[in-house]
Short mmCIF file of C-alpha atoms and ligand atoms in Angstrom, two decimals:
data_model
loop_
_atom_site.label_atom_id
_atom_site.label_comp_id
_atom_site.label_asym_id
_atom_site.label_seq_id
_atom_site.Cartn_x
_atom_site.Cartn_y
_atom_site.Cartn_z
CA UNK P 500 0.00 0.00 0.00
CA UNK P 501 1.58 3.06 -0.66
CA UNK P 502 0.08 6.47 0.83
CA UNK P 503 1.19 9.58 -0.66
CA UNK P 504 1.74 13.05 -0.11
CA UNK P 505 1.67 13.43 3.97
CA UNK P 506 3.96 15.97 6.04
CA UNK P 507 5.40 13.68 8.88
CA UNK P 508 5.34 15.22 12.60
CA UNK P 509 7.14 13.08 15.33
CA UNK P 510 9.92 13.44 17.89
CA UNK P 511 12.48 13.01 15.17
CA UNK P 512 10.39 15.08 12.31
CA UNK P 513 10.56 18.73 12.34
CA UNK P 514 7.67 19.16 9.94
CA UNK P 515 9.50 18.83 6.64
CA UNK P 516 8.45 18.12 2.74
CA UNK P 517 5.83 16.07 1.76
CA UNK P 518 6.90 12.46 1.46
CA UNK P 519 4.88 9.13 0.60
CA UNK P 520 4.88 5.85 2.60
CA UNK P 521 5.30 2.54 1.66
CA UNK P 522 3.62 -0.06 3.98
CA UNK P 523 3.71 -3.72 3.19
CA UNK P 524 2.37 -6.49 5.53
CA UNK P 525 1.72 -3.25 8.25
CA UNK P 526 5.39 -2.68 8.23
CA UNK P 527 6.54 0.41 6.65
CA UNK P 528 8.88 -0.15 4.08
CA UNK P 529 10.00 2.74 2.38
CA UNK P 530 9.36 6.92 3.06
CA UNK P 531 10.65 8.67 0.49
CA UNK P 532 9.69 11.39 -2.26
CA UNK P 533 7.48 10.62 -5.42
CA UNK P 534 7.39 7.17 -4.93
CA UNK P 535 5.89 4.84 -7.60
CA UNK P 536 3.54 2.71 -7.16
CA UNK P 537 4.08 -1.29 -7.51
CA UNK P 538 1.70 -3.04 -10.03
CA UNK P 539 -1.47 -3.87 -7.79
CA UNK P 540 -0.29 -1.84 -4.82
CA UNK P 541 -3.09 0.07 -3.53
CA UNK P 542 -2.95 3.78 -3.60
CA UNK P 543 -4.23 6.51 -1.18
CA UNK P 544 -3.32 10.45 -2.00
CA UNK P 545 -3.58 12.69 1.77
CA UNK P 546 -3.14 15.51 -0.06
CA UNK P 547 -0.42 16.68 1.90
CA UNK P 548 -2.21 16.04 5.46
CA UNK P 549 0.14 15.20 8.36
CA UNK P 550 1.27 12.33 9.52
CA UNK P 551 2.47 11.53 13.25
CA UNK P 552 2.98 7.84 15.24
CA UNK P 553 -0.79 6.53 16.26
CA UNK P 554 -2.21 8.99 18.96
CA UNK P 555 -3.52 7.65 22.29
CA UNK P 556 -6.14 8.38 24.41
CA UNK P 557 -5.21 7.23 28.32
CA UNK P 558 -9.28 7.53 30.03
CA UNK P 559 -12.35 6.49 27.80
CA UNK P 560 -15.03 4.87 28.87
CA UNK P 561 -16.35 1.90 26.13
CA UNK P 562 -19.00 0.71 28.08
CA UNK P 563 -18.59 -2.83 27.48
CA UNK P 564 -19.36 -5.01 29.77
CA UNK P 565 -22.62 -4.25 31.13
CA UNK P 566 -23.98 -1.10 29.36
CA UNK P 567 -23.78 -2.15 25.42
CA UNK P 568 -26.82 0.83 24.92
CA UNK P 569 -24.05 3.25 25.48
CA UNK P 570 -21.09 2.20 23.47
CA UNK P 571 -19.63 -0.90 22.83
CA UNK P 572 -15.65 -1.84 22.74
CA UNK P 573 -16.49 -1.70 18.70
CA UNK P 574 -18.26 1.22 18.25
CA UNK P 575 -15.76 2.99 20.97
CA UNK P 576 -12.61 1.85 18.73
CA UNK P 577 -14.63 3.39 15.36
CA UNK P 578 -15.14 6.59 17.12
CA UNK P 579 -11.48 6.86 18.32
CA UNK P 580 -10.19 6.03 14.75
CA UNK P 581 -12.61 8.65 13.77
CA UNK P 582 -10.96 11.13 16.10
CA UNK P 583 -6.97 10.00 14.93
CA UNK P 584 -6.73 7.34 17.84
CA UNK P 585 -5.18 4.30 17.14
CA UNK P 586 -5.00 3.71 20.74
CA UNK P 587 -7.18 3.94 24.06
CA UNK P 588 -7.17 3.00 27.71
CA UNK P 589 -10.41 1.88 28.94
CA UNK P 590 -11.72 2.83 32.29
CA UNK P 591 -13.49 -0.13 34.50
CA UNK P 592 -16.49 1.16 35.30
CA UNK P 593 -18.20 -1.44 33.79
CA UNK P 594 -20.77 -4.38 34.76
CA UNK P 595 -18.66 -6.30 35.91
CA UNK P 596 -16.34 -4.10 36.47
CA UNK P 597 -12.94 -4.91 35.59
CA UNK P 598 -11.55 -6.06 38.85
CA UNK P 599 -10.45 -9.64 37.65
CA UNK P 600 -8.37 -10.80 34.80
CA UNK P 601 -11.05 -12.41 33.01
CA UNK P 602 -12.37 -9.00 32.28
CA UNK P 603 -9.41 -7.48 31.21
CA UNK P 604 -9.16 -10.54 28.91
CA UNK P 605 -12.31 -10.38 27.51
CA UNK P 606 -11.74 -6.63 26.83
CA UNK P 607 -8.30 -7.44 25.02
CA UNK P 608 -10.08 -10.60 23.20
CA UNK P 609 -12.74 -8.42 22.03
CA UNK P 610 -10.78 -5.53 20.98
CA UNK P 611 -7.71 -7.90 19.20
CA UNK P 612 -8.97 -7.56 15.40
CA UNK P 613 -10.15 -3.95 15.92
CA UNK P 614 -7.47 -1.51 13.96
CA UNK P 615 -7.43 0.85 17.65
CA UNK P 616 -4.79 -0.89 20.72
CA UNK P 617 -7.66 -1.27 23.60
CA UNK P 618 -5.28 -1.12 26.83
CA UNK P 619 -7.68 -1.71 29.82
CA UNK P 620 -7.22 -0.34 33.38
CA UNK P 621 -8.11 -2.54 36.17
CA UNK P 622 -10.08 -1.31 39.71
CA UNK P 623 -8.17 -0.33 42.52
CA UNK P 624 -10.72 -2.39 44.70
CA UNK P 625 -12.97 -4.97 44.27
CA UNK P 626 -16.09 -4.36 42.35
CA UNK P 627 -14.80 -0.88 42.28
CA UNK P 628 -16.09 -0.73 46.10
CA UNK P 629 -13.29 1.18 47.64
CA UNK P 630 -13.03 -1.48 50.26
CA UNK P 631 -10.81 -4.04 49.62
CA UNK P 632 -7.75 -3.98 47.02
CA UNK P 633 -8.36 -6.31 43.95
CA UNK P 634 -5.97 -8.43 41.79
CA UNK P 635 -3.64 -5.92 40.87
CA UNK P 636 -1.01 -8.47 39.43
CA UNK P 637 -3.16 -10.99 38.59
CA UNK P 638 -4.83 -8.49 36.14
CA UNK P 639 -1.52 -6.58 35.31
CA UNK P 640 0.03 -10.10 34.05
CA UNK P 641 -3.34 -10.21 32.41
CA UNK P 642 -2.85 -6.89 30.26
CA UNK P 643 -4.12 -3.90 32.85
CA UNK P 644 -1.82 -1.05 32.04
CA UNK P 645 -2.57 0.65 35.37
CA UNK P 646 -5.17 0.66 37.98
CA UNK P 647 -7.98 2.87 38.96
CA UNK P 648 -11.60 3.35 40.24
CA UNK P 649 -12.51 6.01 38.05
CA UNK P 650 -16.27 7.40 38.42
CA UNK P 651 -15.47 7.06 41.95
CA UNK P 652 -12.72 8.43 43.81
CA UNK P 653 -10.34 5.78 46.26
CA UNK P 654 -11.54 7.44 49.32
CA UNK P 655 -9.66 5.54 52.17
CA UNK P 656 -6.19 6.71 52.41
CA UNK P 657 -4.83 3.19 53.73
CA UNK P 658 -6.72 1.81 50.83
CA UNK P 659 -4.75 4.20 48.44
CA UNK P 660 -1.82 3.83 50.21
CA UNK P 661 -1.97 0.01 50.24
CA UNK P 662 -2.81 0.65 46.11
CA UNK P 663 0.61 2.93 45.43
CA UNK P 664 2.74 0.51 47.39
CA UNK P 665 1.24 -1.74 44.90
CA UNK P 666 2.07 0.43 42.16
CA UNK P 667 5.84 1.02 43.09
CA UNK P 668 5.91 -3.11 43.19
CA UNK P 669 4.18 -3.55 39.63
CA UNK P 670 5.79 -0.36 38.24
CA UNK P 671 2.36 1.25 36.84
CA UNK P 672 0.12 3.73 37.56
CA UNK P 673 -2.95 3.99 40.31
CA UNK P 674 -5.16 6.91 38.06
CA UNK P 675 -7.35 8.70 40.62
CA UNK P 676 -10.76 10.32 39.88
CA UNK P 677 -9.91 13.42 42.22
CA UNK P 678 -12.78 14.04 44.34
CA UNK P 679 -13.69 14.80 48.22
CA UNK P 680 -16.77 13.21 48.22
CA UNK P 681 -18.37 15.23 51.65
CA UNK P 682 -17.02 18.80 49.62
CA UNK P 683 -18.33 17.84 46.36
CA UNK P 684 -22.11 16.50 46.37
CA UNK P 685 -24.80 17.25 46.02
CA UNK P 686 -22.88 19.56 43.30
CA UNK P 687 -24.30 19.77 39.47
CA UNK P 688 -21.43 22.23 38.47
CA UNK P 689 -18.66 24.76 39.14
CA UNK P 690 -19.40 26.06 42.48
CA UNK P 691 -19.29 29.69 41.77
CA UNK P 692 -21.54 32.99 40.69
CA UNK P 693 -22.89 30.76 37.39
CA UNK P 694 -24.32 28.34 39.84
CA UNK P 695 -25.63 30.73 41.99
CA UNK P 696 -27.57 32.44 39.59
CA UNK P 697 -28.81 29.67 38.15
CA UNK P 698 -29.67 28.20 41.35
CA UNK P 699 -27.97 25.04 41.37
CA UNK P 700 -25.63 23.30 43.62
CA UNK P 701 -22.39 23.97 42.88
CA UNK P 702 -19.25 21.45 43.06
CA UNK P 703 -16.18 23.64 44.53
CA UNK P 704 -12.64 22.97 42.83
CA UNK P 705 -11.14 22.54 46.58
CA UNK P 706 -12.86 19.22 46.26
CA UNK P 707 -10.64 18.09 43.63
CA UNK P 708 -7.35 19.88 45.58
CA UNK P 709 -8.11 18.31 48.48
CA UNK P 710 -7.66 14.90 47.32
CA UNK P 711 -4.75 15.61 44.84
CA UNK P 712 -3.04 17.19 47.68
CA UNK P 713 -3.45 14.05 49.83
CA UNK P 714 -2.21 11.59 46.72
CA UNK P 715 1.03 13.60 46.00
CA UNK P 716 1.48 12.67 49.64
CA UNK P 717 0.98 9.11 49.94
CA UNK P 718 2.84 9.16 46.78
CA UNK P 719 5.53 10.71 48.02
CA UNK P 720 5.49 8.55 51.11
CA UNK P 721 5.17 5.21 49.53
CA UNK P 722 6.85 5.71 46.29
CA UNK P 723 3.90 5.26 44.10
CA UNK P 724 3.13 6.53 40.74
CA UNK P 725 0.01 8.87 41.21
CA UNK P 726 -1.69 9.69 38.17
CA UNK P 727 -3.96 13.05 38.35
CA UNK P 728 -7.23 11.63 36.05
CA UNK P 729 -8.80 14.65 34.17
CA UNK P 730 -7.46 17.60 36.03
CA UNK P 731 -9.65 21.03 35.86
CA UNK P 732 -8.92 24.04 38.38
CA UNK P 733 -5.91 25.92 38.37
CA UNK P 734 -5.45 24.92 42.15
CA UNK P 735 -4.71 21.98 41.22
CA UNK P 736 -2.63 22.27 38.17
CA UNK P 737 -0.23 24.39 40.48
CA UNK P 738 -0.14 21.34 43.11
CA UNK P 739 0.55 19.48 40.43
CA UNK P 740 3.78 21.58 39.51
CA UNK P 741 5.16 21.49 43.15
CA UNK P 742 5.17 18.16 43.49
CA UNK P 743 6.83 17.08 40.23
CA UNK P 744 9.56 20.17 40.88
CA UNK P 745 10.16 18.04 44.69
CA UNK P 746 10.55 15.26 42.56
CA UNK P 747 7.60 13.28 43.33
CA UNK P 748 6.28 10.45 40.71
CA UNK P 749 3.10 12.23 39.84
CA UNK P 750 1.67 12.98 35.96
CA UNK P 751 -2.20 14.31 35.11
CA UNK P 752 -3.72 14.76 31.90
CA UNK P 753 -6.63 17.43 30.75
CA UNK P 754 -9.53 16.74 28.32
CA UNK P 755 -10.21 18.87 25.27
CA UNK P 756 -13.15 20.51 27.12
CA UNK P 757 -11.49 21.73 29.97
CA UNK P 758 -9.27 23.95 27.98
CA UNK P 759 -11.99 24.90 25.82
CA UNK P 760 -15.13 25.47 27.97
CA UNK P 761 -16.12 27.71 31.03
CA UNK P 762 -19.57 26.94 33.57
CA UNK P 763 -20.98 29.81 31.27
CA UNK P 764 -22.16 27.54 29.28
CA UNK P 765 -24.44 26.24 31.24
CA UNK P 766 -26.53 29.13 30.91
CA UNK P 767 -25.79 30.16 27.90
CA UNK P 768 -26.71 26.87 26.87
CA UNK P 769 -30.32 26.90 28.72
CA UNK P 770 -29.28 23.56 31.04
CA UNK P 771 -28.00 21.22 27.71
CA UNK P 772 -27.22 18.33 29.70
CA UNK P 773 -24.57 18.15 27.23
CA UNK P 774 -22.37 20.41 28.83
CA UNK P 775 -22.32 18.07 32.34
CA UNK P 776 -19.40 16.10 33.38
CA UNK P 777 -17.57 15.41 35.86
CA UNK P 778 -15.45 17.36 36.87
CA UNK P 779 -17.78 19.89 35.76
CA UNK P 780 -16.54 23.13 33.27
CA UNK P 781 -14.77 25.56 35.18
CA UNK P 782 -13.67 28.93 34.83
CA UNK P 783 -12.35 30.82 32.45
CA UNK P 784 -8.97 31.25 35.12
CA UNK P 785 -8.94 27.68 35.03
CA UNK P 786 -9.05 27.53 31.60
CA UNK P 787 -6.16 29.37 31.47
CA UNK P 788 -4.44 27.35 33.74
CA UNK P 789 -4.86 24.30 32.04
CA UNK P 790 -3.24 25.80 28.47
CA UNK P 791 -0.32 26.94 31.12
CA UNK P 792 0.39 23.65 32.30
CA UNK P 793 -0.22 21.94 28.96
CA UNK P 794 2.55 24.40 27.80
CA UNK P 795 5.40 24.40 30.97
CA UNK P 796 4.65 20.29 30.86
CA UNK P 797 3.05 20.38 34.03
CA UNK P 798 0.15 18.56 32.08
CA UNK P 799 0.99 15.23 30.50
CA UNK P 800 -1.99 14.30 28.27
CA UNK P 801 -4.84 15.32 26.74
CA UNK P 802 -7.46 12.83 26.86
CA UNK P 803 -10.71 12.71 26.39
CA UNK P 804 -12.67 11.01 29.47
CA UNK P 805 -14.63 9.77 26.54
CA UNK P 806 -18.35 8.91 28.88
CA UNK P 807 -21.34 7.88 26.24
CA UNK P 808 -24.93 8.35 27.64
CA UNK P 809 -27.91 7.16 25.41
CA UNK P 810 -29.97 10.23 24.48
CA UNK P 811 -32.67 8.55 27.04
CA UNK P 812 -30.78 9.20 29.90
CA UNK P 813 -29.29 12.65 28.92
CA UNK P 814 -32.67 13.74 27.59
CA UNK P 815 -33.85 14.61 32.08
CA UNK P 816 -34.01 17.70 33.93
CA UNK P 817 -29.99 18.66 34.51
CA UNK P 818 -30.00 18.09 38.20
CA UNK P 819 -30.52 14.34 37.02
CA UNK P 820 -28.77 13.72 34.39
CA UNK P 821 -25.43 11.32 34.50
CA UNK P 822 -22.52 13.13 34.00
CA UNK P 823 -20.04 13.10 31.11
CA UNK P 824 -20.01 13.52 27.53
CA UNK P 825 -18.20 12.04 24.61
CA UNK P 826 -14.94 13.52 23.09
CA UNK P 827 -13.14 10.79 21.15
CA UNK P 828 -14.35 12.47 17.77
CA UNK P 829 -13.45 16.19 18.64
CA UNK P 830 -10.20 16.35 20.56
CA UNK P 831 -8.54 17.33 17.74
CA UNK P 832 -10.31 20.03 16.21
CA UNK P 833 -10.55 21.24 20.15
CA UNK P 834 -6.94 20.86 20.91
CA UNK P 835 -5.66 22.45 17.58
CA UNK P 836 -8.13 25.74 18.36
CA UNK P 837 -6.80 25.80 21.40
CA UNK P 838 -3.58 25.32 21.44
CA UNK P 839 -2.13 25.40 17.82
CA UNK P 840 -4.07 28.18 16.06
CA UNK P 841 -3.22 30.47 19.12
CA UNK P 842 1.00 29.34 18.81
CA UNK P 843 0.56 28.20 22.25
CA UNK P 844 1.99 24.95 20.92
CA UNK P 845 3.55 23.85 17.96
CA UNK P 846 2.71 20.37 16.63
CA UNK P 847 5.35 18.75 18.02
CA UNK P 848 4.76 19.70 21.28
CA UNK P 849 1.08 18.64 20.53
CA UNK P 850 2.41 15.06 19.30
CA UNK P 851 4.02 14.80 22.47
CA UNK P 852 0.78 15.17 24.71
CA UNK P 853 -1.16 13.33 21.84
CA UNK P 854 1.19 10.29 21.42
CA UNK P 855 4.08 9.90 23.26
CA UNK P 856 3.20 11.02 26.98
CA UNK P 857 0.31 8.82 27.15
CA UNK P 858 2.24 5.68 26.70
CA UNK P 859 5.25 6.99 28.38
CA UNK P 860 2.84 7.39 31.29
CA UNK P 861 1.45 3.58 30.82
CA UNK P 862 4.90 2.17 30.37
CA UNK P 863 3.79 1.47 26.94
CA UNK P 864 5.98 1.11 23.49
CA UNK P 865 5.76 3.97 21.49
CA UNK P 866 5.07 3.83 17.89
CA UNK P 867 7.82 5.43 15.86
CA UNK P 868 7.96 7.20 12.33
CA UNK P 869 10.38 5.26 10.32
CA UNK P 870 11.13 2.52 8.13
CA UNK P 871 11.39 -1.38 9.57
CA UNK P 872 8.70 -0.28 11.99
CA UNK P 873 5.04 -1.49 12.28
CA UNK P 874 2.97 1.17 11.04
CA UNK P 875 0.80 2.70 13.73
CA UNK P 876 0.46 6.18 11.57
CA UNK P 877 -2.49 9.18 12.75
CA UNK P 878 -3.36 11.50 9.61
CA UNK P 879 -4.59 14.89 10.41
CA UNK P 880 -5.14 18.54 9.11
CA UNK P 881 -5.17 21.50 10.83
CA UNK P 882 -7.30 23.85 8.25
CA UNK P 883 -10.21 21.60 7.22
CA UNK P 884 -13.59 23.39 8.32
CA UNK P 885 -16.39 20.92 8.60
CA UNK P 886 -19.43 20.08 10.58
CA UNK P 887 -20.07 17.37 13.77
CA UNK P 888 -23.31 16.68 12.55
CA UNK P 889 -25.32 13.66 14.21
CA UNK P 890 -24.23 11.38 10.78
CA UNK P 891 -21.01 12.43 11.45
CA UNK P 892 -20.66 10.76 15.09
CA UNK P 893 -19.07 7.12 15.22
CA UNK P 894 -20.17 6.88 18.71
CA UNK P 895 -23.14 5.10 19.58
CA UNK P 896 -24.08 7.85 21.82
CA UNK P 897 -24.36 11.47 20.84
CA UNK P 898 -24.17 13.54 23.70
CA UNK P 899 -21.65 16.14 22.73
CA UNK P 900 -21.72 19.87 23.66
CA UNK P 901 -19.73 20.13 19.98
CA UNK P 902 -22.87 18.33 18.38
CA UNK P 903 -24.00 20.74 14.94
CA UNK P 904 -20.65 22.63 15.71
CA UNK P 905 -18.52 24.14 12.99
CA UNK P 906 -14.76 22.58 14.09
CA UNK P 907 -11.35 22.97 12.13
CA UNK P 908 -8.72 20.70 12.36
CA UNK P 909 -9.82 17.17 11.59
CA UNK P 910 -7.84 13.72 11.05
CA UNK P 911 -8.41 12.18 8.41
CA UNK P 912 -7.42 8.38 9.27
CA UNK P 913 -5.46 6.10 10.75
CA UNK P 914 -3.43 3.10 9.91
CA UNK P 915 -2.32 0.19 12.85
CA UNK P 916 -2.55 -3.08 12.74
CA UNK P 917 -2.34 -3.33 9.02
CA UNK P 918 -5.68 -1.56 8.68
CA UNK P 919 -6.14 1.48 6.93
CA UNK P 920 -9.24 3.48 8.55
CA UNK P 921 -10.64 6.74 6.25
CA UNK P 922 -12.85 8.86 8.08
CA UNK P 923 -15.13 9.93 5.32
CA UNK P 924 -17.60 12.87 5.93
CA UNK P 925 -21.03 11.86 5.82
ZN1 LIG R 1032 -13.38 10.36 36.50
#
């Protein structure tokens, strides 16, 4: 197969001439200029798109087990190709949840002849309960690529403690969903003059400090690698910075819409249930704070906490909706308003959050630009203006706050495992 005219962007790219690529068997065998094609060799012009290694997504949530209406580990791989993807890290929250290595097998079985790497996370605790720690190495030798209880916080500090001593033993990850449970609920959103006027409980960003605060600790104490899951207040982006200036093993990531989107919307948005997650929008100081520690590396990742809701269960008053929203498909239209149309980082520095932290976070190998390699390839623009129209989500759910929105920036495909994914408009 031989796929021409792409600008590569990687570690060892500055973004140079167009080349083409020569894959055969998923290996790539040849990058070079105006290369011809072999008789029979399929053909496929980018029309001078990039090309970077495979991005990955570290926290999505694919449903599968247990809530197939949502998403399943299929239809969650199709929308992650469709937003550049070729790799993801599921979140357990499932039924069951992934707390044994069965279930992290069944999630790798499933997801083996899908063209996206599914890399599951295991619980913390059994039946994602909090109470007791579950098989951490039984599931690690099984394919978990770190541990967490996301959805919920680990609230017991021996329990977390027992969980990082575990994670200095195993050498991966414990990813906590930062929240102080007693400061948090009832909370629908930001806590903060939006919420007041609109007369809804309000979540306070101290409730995520709090509990970072207390995991660079026990981190610190036991060793452990503490990874900050979906980070939003600029509280805790700075905690974030001490910590890794001390020296301690701790790493976060941000998703699109917290560097994009303020509690505004909310109102703005007359209570779209669309615009709930957790944690919820911020403000527009936290916004800021996020593109600051995406740029001075305080911030890992961008991810996408990825959380599909069928349009039944968005479709209730706000106060009772679920939280989250989907974010596979729009990441990088997000992320390249954000952050590369403003010069706030080059593409390099975006390939770095977008492919190489991720893994480098997981312990995982990184895909690499170059011949001899397995091809695990991400094709993008940055000027493309088109539409996320319902037809144009992959997603079995919808609920996007980006749904009908005009984006730029768009990847085009993907290649990995010897598959070559087009994402056609529709
Ligand atoms: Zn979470």
């Amino acid at each position: 197969m031989l796929l021409k005219n792409v600008k590569p962007v990687s570690n060892s790219h500055k973004v140079t001439d167009t080349v083409d690529i020569r894959i055969k068997k998923g290996v790539i065998k040849e990058i070079g200029s105006s290369l011809e094609a072999d008789k029979k060799e399929k053909v496929h012009d980018f029309k001078g798109a990039y090309v970077s290694p495979g991005w990955m997504d570290m926290h999505v949530h694919l449903r599968e087990p247990g809530f197939e209406h949502k998403e399943t580990i299929t239809t969650g791989c199709e929308a992650a190709a469709f937003g550049g993807f070729t790799a993801v890290a599921c979140m357990p929250n499932t039924k069951p949840a992934i707390h044994t290595r069965d279930v992290v097998e069944f999630i790798t079985k499933k997801a083996e002849s899908l063209a996206v790497d599914v890399h599951p996370i295991g619980c913390v605790t059994k039946e994602r309960k909090g109470e007791s720690i579950a098989e951490m190495a039984d599931m690690k030798e099984g394919g978990a690529v770190a541990f967490s209880d996301d959805g919920d916080p680990v609230y017991n500090s021996q329990v977390m403690r027992i969980a990082l001593e575990y994670s200095s033993m195993l050498g991966v990850p414990i990813i906590n969903h930062e929240e102080d449970l007693d400061l948090s609920r009832p909370g629908h959103m930001n806590e903060g003059k939006v919420a007041t006027r609109l007369g809804l409980d309000g979540t306070p960003g101290i409730a995520e400090e709090v509990m970072i605060a207390r995991d660079i600790m026990l981190a610190e104490y036991t060793g452990g690698h503490i990874h900050v899951a979906h980070i939003s207040t600029k509280g805790a982006v700075d905690l974030v910075r001490e910590a890794k200036k001390k020296g301690i093993n701790v790493t976060t990531e941000v998703c699109a819409h917290h560097f994009d989107l303020t509690d505004e919307e909310i109102e703005k948005q007359k209570f779209n249930t669309n615009f709930k997650m957790h944690p919820p929008l911020r403000t527009q100081e936290d916004v800021d704070a996020m593109i600051e520690g995406l740029v001075d590396g305080t911030i890992d990742a961008i991810c996408t906490d990825h959380a599909p809701h069928a349009i039944e269960e968005k479709e209730v008053e706000f106060i009772y909706a679920p939280n989250g929203i989907i974010g596979l498909e729009t990441a990088w239209s997000i992320s390249n308003k954000r952050l590369f149309q403003t010069k706030k980082l080059n593409l390099q520095q975006l390939m770095d959050k977008l492919v190489y932290k991720p893994r480098e976070v997981l312990n995982l190998e990184i895909p690499e630009l170059k011949e001899g390699v397995k091809a695990n390839l991400t094709f993008f623009n940055t000027d493309e203006e088109w539409t996320f129209s319902p037809q144009n989500v992959r997603s079995k759910s919808k609920n996007s706050p980006y749904l009908n929105e005009k984006l730029q920036g768009r990847a085009v495909g993907i290649f990995n495992k010897g598959q070559l994914v087009l994402n056609e408009l529709r």
